[in-house]
Short mmCIF file of C-alpha atoms in Angstrom, two decimals:
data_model
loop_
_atom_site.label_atom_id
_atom_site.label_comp_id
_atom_site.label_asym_id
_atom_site.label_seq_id
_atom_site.Cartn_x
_atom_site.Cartn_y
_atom_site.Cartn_z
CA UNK A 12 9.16 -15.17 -19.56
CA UNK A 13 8.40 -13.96 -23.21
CA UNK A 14 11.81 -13.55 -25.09
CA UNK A 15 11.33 -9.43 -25.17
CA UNK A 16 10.14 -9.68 -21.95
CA UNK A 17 12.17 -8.88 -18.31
CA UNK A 18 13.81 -10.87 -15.51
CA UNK A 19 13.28 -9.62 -12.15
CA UNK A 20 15.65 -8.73 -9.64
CA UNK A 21 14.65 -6.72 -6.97
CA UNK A 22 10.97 -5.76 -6.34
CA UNK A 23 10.35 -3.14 -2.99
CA UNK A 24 7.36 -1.64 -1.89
CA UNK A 25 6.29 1.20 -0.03
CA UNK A 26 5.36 1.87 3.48
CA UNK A 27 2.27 0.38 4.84
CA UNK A 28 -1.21 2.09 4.67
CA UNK A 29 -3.02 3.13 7.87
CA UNK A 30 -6.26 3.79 9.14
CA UNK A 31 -6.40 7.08 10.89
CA UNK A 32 -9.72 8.09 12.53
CA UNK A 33 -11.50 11.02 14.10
CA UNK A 34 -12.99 8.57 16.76
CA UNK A 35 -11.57 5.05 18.26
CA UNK A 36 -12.53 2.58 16.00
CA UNK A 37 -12.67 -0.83 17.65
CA UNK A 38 -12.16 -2.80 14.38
CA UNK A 39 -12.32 -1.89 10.47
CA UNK A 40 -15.62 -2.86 10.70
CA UNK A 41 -16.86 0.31 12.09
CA UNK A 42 -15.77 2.21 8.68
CA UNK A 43 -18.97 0.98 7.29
CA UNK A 44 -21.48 3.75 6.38
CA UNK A 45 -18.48 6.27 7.03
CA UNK A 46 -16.95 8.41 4.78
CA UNK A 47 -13.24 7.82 4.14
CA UNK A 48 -10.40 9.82 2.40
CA UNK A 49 -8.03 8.25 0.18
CA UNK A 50 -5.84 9.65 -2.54
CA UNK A 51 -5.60 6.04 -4.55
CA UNK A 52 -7.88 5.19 -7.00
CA UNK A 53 -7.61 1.30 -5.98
CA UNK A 54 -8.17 1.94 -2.61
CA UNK A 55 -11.20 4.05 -2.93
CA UNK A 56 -12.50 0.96 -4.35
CA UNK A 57 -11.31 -1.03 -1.32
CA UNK A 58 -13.48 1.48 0.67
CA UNK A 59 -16.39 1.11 -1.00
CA UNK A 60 -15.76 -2.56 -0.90
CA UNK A 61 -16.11 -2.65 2.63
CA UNK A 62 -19.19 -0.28 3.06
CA UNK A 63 -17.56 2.84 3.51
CA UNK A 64 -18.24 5.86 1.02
CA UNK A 65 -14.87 7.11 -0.23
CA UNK A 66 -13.82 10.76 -1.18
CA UNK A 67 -10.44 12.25 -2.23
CA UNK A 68 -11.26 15.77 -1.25
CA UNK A 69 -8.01 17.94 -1.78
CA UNK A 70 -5.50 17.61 0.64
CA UNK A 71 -5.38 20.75 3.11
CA UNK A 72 -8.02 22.80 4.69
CA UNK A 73 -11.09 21.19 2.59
CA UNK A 74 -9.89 17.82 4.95
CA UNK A 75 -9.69 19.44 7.84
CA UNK A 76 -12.77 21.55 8.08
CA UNK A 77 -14.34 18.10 6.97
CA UNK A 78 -12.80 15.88 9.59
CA UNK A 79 -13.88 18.39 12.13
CA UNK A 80 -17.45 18.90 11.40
CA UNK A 81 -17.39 15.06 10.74
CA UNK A 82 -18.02 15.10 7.53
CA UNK A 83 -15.01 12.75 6.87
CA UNK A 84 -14.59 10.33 9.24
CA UNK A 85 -11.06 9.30 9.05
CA UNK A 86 -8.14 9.04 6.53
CA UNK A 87 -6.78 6.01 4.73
CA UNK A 88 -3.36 6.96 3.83
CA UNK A 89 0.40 5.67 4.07
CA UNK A 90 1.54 6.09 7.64
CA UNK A 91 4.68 7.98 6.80
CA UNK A 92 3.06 10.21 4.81
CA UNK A 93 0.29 11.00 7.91
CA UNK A 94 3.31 11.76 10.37
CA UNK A 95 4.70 14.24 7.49
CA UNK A 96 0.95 16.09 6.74
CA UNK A 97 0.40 15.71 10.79
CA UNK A 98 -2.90 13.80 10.61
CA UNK A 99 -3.07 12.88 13.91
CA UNK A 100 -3.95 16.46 14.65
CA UNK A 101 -7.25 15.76 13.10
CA UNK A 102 -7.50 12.07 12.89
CA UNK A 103 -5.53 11.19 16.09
CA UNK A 104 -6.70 7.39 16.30
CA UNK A 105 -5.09 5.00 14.02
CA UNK A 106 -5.45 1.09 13.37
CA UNK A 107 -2.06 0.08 11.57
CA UNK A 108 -0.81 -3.31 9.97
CA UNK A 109 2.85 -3.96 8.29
CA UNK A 110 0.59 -6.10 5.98
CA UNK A 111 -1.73 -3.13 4.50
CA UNK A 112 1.52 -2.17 1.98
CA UNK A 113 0.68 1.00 -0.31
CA UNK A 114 -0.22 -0.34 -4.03
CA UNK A 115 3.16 1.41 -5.55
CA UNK A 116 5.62 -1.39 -6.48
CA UNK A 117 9.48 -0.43 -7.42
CA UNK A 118 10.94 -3.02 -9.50
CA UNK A 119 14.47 -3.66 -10.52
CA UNK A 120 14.55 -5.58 -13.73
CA UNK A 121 17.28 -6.44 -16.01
CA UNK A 122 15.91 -7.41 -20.26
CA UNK A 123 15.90 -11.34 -20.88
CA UNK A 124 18.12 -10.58 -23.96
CA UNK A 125 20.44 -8.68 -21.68
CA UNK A 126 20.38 -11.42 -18.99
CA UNK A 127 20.75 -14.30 -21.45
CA UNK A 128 23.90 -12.91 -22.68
CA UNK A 129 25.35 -12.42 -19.59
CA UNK A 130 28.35 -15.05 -18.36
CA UNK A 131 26.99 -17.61 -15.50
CA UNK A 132 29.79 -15.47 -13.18
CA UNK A 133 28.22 -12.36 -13.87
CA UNK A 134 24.71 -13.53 -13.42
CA UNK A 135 25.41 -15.02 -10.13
CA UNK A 136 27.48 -11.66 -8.99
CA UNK A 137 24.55 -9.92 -9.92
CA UNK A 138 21.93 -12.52 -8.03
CA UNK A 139 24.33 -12.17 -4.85
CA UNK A 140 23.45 -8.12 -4.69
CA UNK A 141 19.72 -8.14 -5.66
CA UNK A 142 19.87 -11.13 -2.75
CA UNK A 143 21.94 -8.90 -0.15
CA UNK A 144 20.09 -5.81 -1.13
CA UNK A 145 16.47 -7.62 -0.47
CA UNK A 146 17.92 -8.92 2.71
CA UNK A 147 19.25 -4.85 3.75
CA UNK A 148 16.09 -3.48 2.77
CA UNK A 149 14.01 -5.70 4.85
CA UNK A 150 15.94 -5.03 7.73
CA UNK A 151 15.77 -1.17 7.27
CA UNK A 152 12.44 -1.11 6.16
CA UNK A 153 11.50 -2.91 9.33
CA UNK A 154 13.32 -0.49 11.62
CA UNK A 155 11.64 2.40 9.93
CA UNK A 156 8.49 0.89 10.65
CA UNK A 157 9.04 0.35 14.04
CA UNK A 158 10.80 3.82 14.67
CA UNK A 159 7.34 5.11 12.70
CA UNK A 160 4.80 3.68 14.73
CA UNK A 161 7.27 5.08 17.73
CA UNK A 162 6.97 8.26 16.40
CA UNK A 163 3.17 8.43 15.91
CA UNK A 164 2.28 7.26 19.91
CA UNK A 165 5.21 10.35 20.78
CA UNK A 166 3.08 12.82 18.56
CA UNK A 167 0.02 11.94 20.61
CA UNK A 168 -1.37 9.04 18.11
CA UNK A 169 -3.68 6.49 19.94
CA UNK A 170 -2.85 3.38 17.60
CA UNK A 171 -3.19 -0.30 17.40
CA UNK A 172 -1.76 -2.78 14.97
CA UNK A 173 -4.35 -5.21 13.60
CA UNK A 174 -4.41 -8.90 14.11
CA UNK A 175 -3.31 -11.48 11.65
CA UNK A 176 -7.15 -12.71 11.62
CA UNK A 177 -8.59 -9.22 10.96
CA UNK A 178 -6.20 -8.42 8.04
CA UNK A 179 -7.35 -11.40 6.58
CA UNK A 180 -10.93 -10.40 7.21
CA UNK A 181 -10.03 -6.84 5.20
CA UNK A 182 -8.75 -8.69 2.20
CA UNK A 183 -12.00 -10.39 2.50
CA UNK A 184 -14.10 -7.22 2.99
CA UNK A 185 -12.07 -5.09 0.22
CA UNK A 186 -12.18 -8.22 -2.61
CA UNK A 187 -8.73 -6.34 -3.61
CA UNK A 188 -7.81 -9.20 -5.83
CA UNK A 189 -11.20 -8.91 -8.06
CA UNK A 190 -10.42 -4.75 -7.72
CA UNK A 191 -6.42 -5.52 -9.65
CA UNK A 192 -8.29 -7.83 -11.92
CA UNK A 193 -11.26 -5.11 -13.04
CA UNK A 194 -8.65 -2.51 -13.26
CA UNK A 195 -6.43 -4.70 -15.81
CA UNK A 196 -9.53 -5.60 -17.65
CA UNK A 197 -10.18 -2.00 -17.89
CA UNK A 198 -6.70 -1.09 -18.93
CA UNK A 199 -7.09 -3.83 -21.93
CA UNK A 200 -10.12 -1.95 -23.13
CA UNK A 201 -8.30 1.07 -23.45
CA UNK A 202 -5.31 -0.32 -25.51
CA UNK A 203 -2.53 -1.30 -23.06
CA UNK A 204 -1.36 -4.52 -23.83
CA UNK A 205 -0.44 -7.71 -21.87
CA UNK A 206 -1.68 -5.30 -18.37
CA UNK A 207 -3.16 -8.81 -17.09
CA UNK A 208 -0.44 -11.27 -18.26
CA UNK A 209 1.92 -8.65 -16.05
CA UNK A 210 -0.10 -8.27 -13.17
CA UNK A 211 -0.59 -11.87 -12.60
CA UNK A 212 3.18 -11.96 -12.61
CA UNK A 213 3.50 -9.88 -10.18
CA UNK A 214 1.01 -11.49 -7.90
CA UNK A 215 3.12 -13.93 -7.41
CA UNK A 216 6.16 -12.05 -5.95
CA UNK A 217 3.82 -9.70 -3.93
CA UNK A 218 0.13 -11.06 -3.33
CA UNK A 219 -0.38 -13.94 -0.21
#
């Protein structure tokens, strides 16, 4: 790490991102040559990746007149946040994976100046919690998962979770990895400094 740089402690993410379609869809494959709604910036690039044509129409009636005359086909959105807007009502098929995690990261990160002048004792006490709190938050994110996809087949949501072998086929379709690496590049350009020295950083906490 650079000397003014940061040691992390605890990085989290949010809940995964679903797929939620007017129509079955029997794999992600059948998004191509639809038109998909997505409120993220990088994952409107995923979509067009793949062969779908993405839109971020506003949130609200614009969506739902469009999912109902078909001109949307489906929604590509975190799956707590389609239980919450009730997109099943419109979009009440949904292909799901615990792998598809929404781009927002939430790091905890202590200064390396700080952390080098820190005691050994008080660096490991403060190891031990970021290690017991990664450990909790696993667990709980994991039960609010579950208790989400539960809550999605009660509302009427016809869902499936995706196999090991077709997420791997999205990150294929999507190219996310060359999608991070534009948008750094692009960031540069504009003035921001060290975007791609960070980023690759953080690939290696949260990127397979």
């Amino acid at each position: 790490m650079p000397e003014n740089g940061v040691t992390p402690l605890l990085i989290a993410t949010g809940y995964p991102v679903a797929f939620f379609s007017v129509k079955p869809l029997q794999s992600l494959d059948d998004i191509k040559g639809q038109t998909w709604r997505t409120a993220s910036f990088w994952h409107r690039e995923f979509l067009k990746n793949a062969g779908a044509t993405p839109t971020n129409s506003r949130w609200g009636e614009e969506t739902y007149a469009k999912l109902k005359t078909g001109e949307i086909h489906g929604l590509m959105v975190n799956i707590d946040s389609a239980i919450d807007i009730k997109a099943y009502e419109h979009a009440p098929y949904a292909l799901v994976s615990r792998d598809f995690w929404l781009g927002h990261i939430y790091p905890v990160v202590i200064s390396n100046p700080k952390w080098a002048s820190l005691n050994e004792e008080d660096k490991a006490a403060i190891t031990r919690a970021a290690d017991k709190s990664y450990a909790e938050l696993g667990k709980i994110m994991d039960e609010n998962y579950a208790q989400i996809l539960k809550t999605a087949q009660e509302k009427g949501v016809t869902l499936r979770e995706l196999s090991v072998t077709e997420v791997a086929a999205w990150e294929k379709a999507s190219d996310y990895r060359a999608v991070l690496d534009s948008w750094a590049e692009e960031q540069e350009k504009n003035g921001t400094a060290n975007v791609k020295a960070v980023l690759e950083k953080l690939k290696g906490y949260l990127l397979p």
